[in-house]
mmCIF file of C-alpha atoms in Angstrom:
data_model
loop_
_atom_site.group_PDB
_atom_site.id
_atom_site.type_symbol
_atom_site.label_atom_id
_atom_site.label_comp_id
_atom_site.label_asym_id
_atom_site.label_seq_id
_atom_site.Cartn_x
_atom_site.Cartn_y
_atom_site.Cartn_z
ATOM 1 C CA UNK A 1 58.270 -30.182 36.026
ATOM 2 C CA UNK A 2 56.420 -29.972 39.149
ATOM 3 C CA UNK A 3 53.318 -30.545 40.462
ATOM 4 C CA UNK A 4 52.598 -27.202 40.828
ATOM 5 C CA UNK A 5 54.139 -25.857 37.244
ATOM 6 C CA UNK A 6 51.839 -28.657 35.427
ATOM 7 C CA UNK A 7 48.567 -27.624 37.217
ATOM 8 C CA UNK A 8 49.761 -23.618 36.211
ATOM 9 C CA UNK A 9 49.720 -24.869 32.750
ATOM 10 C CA UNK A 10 46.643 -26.342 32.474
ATOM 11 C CA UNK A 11 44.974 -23.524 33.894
ATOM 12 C CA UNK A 12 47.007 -21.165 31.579
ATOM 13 C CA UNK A 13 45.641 -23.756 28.805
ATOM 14 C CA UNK A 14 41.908 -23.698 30.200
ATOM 15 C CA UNK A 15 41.509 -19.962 30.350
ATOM 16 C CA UNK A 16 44.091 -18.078 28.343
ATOM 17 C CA UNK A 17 43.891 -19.688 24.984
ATOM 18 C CA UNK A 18 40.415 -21.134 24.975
ATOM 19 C CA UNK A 19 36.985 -19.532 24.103
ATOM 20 C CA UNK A 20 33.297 -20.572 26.277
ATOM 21 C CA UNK A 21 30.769 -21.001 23.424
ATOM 22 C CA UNK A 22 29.144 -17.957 25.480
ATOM 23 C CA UNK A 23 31.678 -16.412 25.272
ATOM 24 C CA UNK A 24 31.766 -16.496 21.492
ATOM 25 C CA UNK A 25 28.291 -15.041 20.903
ATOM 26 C CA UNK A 26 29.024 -12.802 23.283
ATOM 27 C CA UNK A 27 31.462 -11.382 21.109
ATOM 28 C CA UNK A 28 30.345 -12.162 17.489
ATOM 29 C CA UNK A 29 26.997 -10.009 18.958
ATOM 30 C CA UNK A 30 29.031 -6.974 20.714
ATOM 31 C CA UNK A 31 30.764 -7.006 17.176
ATOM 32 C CA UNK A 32 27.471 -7.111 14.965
ATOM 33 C CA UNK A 33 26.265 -4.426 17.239
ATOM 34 C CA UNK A 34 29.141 -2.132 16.292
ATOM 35 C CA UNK A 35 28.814 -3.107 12.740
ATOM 36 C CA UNK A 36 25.165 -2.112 12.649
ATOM 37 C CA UNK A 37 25.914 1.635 14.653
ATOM 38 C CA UNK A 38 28.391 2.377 12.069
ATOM 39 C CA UNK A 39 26.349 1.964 9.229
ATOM 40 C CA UNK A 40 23.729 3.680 10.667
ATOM 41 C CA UNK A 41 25.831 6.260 11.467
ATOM 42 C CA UNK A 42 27.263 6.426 7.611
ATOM 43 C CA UNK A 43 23.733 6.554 6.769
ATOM 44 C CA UNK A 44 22.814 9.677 8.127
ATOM 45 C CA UNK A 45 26.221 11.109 7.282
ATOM 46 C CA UNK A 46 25.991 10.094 3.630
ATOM 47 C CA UNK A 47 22.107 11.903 3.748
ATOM 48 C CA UNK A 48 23.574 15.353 5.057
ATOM 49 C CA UNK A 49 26.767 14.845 2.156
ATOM 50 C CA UNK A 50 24.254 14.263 -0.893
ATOM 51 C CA UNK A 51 22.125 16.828 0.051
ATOM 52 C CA UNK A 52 24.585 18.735 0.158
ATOM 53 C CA UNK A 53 26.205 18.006 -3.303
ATOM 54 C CA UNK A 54 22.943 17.841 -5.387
ATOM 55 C CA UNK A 55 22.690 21.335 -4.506
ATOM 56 C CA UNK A 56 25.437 22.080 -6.524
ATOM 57 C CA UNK A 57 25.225 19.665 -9.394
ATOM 58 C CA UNK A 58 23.256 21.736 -12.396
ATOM 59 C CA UNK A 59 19.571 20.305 -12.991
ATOM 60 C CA UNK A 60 21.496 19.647 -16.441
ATOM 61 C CA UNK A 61 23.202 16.717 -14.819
ATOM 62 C CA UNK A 62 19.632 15.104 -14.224
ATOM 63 C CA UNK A 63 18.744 15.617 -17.958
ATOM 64 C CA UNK A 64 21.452 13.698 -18.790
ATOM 65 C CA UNK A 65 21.327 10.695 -16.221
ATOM 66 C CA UNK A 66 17.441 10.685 -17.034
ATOM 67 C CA UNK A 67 18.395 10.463 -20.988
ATOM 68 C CA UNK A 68 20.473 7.490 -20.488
ATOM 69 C CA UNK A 69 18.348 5.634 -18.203
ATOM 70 C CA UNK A 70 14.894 6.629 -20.407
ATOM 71 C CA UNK A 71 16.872 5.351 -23.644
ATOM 72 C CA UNK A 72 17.156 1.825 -21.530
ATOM 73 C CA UNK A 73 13.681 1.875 -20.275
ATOM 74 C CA UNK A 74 12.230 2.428 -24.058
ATOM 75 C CA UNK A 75 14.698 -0.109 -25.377
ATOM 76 C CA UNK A 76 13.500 -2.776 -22.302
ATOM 77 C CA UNK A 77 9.746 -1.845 -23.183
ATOM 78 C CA UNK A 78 9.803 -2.159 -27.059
ATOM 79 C CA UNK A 79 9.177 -5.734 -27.408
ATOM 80 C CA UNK A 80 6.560 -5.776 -25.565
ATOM 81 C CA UNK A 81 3.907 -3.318 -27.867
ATOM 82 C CA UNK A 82 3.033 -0.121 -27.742
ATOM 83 C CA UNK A 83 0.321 1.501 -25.640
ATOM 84 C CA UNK A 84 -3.046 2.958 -28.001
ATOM 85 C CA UNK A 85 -3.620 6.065 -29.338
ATOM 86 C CA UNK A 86 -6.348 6.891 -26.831
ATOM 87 C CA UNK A 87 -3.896 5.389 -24.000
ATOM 88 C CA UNK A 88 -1.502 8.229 -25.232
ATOM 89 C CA UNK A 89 -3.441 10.807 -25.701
ATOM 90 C CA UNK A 90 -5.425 10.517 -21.713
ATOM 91 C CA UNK A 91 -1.717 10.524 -20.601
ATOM 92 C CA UNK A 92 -0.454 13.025 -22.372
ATOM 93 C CA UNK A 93 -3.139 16.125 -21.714
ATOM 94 C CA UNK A 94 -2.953 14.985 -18.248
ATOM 95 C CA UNK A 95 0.784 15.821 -17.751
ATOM 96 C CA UNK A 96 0.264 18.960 -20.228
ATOM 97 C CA UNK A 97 -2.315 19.901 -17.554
ATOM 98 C CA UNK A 98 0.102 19.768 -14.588
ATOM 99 C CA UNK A 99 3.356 20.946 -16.291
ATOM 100 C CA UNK A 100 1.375 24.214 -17.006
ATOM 101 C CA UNK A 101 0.736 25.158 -13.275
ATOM 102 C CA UNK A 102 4.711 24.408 -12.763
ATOM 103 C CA UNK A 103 6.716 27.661 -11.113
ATOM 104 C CA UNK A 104 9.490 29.058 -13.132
ATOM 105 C CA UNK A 105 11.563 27.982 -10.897
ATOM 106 C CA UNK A 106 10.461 24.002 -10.744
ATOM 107 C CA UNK A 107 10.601 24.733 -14.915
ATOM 108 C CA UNK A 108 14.222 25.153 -14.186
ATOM 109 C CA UNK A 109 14.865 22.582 -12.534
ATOM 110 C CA UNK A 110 12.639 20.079 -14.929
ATOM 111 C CA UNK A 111 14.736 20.716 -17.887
ATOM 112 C CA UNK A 112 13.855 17.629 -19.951
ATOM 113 C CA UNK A 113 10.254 17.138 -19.452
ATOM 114 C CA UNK A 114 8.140 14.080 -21.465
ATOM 115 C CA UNK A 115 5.619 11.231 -20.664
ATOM 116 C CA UNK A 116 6.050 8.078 -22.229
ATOM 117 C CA UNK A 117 3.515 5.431 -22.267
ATOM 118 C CA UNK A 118 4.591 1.791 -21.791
ATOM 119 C CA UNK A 119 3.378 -1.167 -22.604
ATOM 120 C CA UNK A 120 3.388 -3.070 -19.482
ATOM 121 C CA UNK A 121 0.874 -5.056 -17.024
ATOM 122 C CA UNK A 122 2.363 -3.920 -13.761
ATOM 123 C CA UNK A 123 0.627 -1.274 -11.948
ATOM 124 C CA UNK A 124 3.485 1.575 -11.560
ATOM 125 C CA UNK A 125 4.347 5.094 -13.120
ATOM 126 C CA UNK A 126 7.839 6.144 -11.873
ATOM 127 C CA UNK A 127 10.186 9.438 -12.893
ATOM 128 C CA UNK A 128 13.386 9.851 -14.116
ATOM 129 C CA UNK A 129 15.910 12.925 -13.177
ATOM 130 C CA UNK A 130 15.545 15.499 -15.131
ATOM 131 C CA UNK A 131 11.652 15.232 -15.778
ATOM 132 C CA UNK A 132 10.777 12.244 -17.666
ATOM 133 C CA UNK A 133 7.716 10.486 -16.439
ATOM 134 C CA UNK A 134 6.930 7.205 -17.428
ATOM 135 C CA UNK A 135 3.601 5.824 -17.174
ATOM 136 C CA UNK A 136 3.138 2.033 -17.487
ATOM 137 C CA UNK A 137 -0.039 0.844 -19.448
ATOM 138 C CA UNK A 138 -1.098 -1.962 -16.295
ATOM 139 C CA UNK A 139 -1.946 1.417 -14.129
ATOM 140 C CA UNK A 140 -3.609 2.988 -16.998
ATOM 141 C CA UNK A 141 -6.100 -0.515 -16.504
ATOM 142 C CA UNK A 142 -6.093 -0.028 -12.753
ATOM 143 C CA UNK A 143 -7.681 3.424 -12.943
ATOM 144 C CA UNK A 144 -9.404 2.879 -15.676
ATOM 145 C CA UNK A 145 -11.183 6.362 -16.608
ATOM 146 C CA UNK A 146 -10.790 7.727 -13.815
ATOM 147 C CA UNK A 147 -8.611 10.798 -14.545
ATOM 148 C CA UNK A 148 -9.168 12.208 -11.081
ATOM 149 C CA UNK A 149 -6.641 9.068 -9.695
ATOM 150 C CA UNK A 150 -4.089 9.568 -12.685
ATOM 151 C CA UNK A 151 -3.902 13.124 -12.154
ATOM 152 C CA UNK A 152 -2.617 12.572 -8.679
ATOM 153 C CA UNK A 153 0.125 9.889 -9.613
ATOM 154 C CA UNK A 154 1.427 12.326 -11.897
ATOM 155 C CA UNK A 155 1.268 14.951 -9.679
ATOM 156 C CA UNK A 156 3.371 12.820 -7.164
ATOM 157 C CA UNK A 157 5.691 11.688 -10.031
ATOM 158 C CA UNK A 158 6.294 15.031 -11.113
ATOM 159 C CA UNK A 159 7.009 15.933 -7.656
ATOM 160 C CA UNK A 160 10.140 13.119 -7.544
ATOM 161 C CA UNK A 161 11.671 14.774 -10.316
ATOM 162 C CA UNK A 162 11.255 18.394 -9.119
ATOM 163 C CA UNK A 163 12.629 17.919 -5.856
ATOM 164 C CA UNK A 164 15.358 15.723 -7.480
ATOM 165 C CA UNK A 165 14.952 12.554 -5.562
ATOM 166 C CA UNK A 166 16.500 10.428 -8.135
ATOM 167 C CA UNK A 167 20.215 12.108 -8.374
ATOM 168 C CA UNK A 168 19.934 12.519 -4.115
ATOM 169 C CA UNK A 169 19.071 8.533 -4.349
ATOM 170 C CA UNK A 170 22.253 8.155 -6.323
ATOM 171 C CA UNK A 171 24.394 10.214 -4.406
ATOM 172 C CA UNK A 172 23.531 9.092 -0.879
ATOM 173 C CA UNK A 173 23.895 5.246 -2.243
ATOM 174 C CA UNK A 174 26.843 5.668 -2.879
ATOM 175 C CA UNK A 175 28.515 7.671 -0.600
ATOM 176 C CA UNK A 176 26.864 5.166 1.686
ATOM 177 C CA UNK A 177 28.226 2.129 -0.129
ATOM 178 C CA UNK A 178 31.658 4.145 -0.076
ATOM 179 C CA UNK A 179 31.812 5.312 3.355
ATOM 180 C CA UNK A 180 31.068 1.738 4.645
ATOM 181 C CA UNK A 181 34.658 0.376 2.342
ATOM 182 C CA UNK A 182 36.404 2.412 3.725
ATOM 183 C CA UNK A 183 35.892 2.153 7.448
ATOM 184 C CA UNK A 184 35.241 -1.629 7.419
ATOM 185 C CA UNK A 185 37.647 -3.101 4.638
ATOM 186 C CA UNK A 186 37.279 -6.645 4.243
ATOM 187 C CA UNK A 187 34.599 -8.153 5.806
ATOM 188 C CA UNK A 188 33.822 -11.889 6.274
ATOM 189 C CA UNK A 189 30.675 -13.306 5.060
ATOM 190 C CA UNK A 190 28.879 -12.780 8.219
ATOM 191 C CA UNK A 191 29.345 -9.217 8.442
ATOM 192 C CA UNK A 192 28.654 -8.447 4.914
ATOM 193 C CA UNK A 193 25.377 -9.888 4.657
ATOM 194 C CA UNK A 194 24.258 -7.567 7.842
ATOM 195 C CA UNK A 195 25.278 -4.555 5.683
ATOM 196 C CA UNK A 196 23.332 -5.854 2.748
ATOM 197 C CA UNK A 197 20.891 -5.967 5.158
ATOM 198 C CA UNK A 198 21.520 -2.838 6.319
ATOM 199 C CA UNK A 199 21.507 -1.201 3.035
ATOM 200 C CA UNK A 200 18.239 -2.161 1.827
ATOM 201 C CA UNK A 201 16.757 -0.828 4.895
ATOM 202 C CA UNK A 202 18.255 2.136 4.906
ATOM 203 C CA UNK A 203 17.030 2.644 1.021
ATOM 204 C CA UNK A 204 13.382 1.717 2.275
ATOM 205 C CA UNK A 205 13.626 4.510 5.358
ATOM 206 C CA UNK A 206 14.673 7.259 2.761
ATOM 207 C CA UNK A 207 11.981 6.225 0.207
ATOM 208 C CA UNK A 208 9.830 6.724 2.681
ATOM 209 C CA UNK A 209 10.884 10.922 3.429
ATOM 210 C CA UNK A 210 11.045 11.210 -0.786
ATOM 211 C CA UNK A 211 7.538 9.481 -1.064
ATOM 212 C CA UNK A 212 5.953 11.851 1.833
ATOM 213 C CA UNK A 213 7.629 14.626 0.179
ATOM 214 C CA UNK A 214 6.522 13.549 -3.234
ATOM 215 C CA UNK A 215 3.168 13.358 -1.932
ATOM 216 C CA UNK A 216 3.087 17.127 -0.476
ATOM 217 C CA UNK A 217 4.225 18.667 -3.609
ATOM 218 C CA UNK A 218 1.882 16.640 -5.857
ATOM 219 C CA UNK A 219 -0.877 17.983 -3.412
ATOM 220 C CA UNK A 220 -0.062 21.795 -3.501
ATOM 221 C CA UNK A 221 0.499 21.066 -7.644
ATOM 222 C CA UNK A 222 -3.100 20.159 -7.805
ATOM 223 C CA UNK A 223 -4.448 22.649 -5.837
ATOM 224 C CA UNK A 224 -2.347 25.202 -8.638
ATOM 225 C CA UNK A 225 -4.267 22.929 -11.203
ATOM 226 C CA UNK A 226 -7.727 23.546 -9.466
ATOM 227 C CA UNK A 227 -7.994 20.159 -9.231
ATOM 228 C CA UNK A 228 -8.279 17.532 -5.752
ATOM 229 C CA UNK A 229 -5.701 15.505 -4.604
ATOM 230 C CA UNK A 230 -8.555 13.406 -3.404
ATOM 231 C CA UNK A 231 -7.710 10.958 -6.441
ATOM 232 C CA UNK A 232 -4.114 10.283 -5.114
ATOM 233 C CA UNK A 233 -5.559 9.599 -1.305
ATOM 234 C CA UNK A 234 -8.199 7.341 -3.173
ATOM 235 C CA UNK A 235 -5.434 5.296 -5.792
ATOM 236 C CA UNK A 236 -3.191 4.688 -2.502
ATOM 237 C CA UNK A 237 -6.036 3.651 -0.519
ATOM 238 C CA UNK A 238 -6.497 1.221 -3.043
ATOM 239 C CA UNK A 239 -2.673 -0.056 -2.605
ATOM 240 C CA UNK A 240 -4.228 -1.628 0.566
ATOM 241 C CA UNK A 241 -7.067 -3.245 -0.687
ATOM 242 C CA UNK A 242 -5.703 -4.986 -3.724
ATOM 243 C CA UNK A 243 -1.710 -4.741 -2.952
ATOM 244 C CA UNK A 244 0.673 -3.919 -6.207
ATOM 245 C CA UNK A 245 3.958 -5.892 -5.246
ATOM 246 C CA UNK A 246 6.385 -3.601 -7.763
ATOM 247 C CA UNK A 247 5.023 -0.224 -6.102
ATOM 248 C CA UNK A 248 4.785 -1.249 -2.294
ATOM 249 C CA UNK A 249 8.243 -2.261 -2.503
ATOM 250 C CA UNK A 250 8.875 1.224 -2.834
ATOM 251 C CA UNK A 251 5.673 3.201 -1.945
ATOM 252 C CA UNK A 252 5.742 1.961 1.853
ATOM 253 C CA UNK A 253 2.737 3.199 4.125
ATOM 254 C CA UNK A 254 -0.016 3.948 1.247
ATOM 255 C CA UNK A 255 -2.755 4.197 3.867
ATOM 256 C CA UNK A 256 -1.165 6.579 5.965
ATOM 257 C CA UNK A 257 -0.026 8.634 3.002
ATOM 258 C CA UNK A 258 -4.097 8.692 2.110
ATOM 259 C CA UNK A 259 -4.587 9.803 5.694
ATOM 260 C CA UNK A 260 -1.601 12.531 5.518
ATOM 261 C CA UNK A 261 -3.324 14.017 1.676
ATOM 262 C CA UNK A 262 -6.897 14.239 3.447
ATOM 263 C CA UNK A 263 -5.561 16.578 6.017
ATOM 264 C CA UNK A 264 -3.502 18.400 3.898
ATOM 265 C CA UNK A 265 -6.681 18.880 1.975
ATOM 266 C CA UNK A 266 -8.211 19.998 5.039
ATOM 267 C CA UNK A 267 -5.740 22.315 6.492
ATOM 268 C CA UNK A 268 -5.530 23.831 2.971
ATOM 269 C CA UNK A 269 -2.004 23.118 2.849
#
């Protein structure tokens, strides 16, 4: 070999088979990059698709994904007491007072309706599809007696299960979760914990749209009742001043949502 042919192969050696550590990031980032567009991209796709489908799934298919889940939740909850009488009671002519000012046509679509108390320390009232409300005792404490703030949670629960926020949640999870298998495959670890990433912002951003929505029908459902929404403005203000890890985990942005009610409230909206 020559001279010449042994200094070709080294260079061949130096440049065609080996990688610059720059080079390598370079890469590994141009390839996150695309990772992170597509599932963005199968984000927004899989939002357009549920919407899509929920509008054609029966408000019967709620009742019965609610039932299952509400058995669970009772089951979860039973060792730990039950809520008083009087606990029961406040709750319960409460909701009676909202579900009465309900349109035929959110009666339709809340096909199972029912509060349930629950015996439980953490400050958080949540709804299931098809119109079960559950109310657990640890925000009963928060409010204490005022009915003014536990009219408005309600009103903004009842509003999740009227405009069907759980099923969407379902659907759009996982078409999500689907869309990204298919395109991407097998992923190594790097790569999959950027999707998990990924995916729990992406359920954070939509909580936020179905909590602002939430938040506009409970207003106009206490303006039916003749009654404020100035209690839900006041009970999320209060997010900020004592914070409630379980619900800002999922109730983003309280203070701004208090700021978005008052206007509504002013605009007569």
């Amino acid at each position: 070999m020559s001279g010449a042919e042994a200094g070709s192969g080294k260079g061949a050696s130096g440049t065609g088979f080996g990688h610059s550590p720059k080079r390598l990031v370079a890469e590994l980032g141009i390839l996150l990059l695309a990772i992170v567009g597509l599932i963005f991209a199968a984000r927004g796709c899989a939002g357009y698709a549920s919407t899509a489908i929920v509008a054609v799934i029966p408000p019967d298919a709620d009742a019965a994904i609610g039932k299952t889940a509400g058995e669970a939740m009772r089951a979860q909850h039973g060792l730990s007491g039950a809520p008083t009488e009087d606990q029961k009671a406040r709750v319960d002519r409460i909701f009676e007072e909202l579900r009465s000012s309900l349109t035929d046509e959110e009666r339709r679509v809340l096909v199972a309706p029912r509060i349930t108390v629950l015996k439980d320390d953490q400050v958080n009232a949540f709804a299931l599809p098809g119109g079960e409300v559950f109310v657990l005792t640890g925000l009963l404490d928060r409010s204490k007696d005022d009915d003014e703030e536990l009219r408005g949670v309600l009103a903004h629960e009842i509003g999740h299960a009227v405009k069907r926020h759980g099923v969407r949640s379902l659907a759009r999870n996982a078409l999500f979760g689907l869309t990204i298998a298919f395109v991407v495959g097998d992923l190594n670890d790097i790569t999959a914990t950027v999707i998990a990433g990924a995916s729990q912002l992406d359920t954070l951003r939509y909580s936020r749209s179905m909590e602002e929505e939430a938040d506009a029908f409970g207003v106009d459902l206490l303006a039916r009742s003749n009654k404020s929404p100035e209690g839900l403005a006041r009970f999320l203000e209060s997010l900020e001043a004592m914070p409630v890890p379980e619900l800002l985990s999922t109730h983003p942005d309280s203070e701004e949502r208090a700021k978005a009610i008052r206007e509504r409230m002013r605009a007569g909206k």
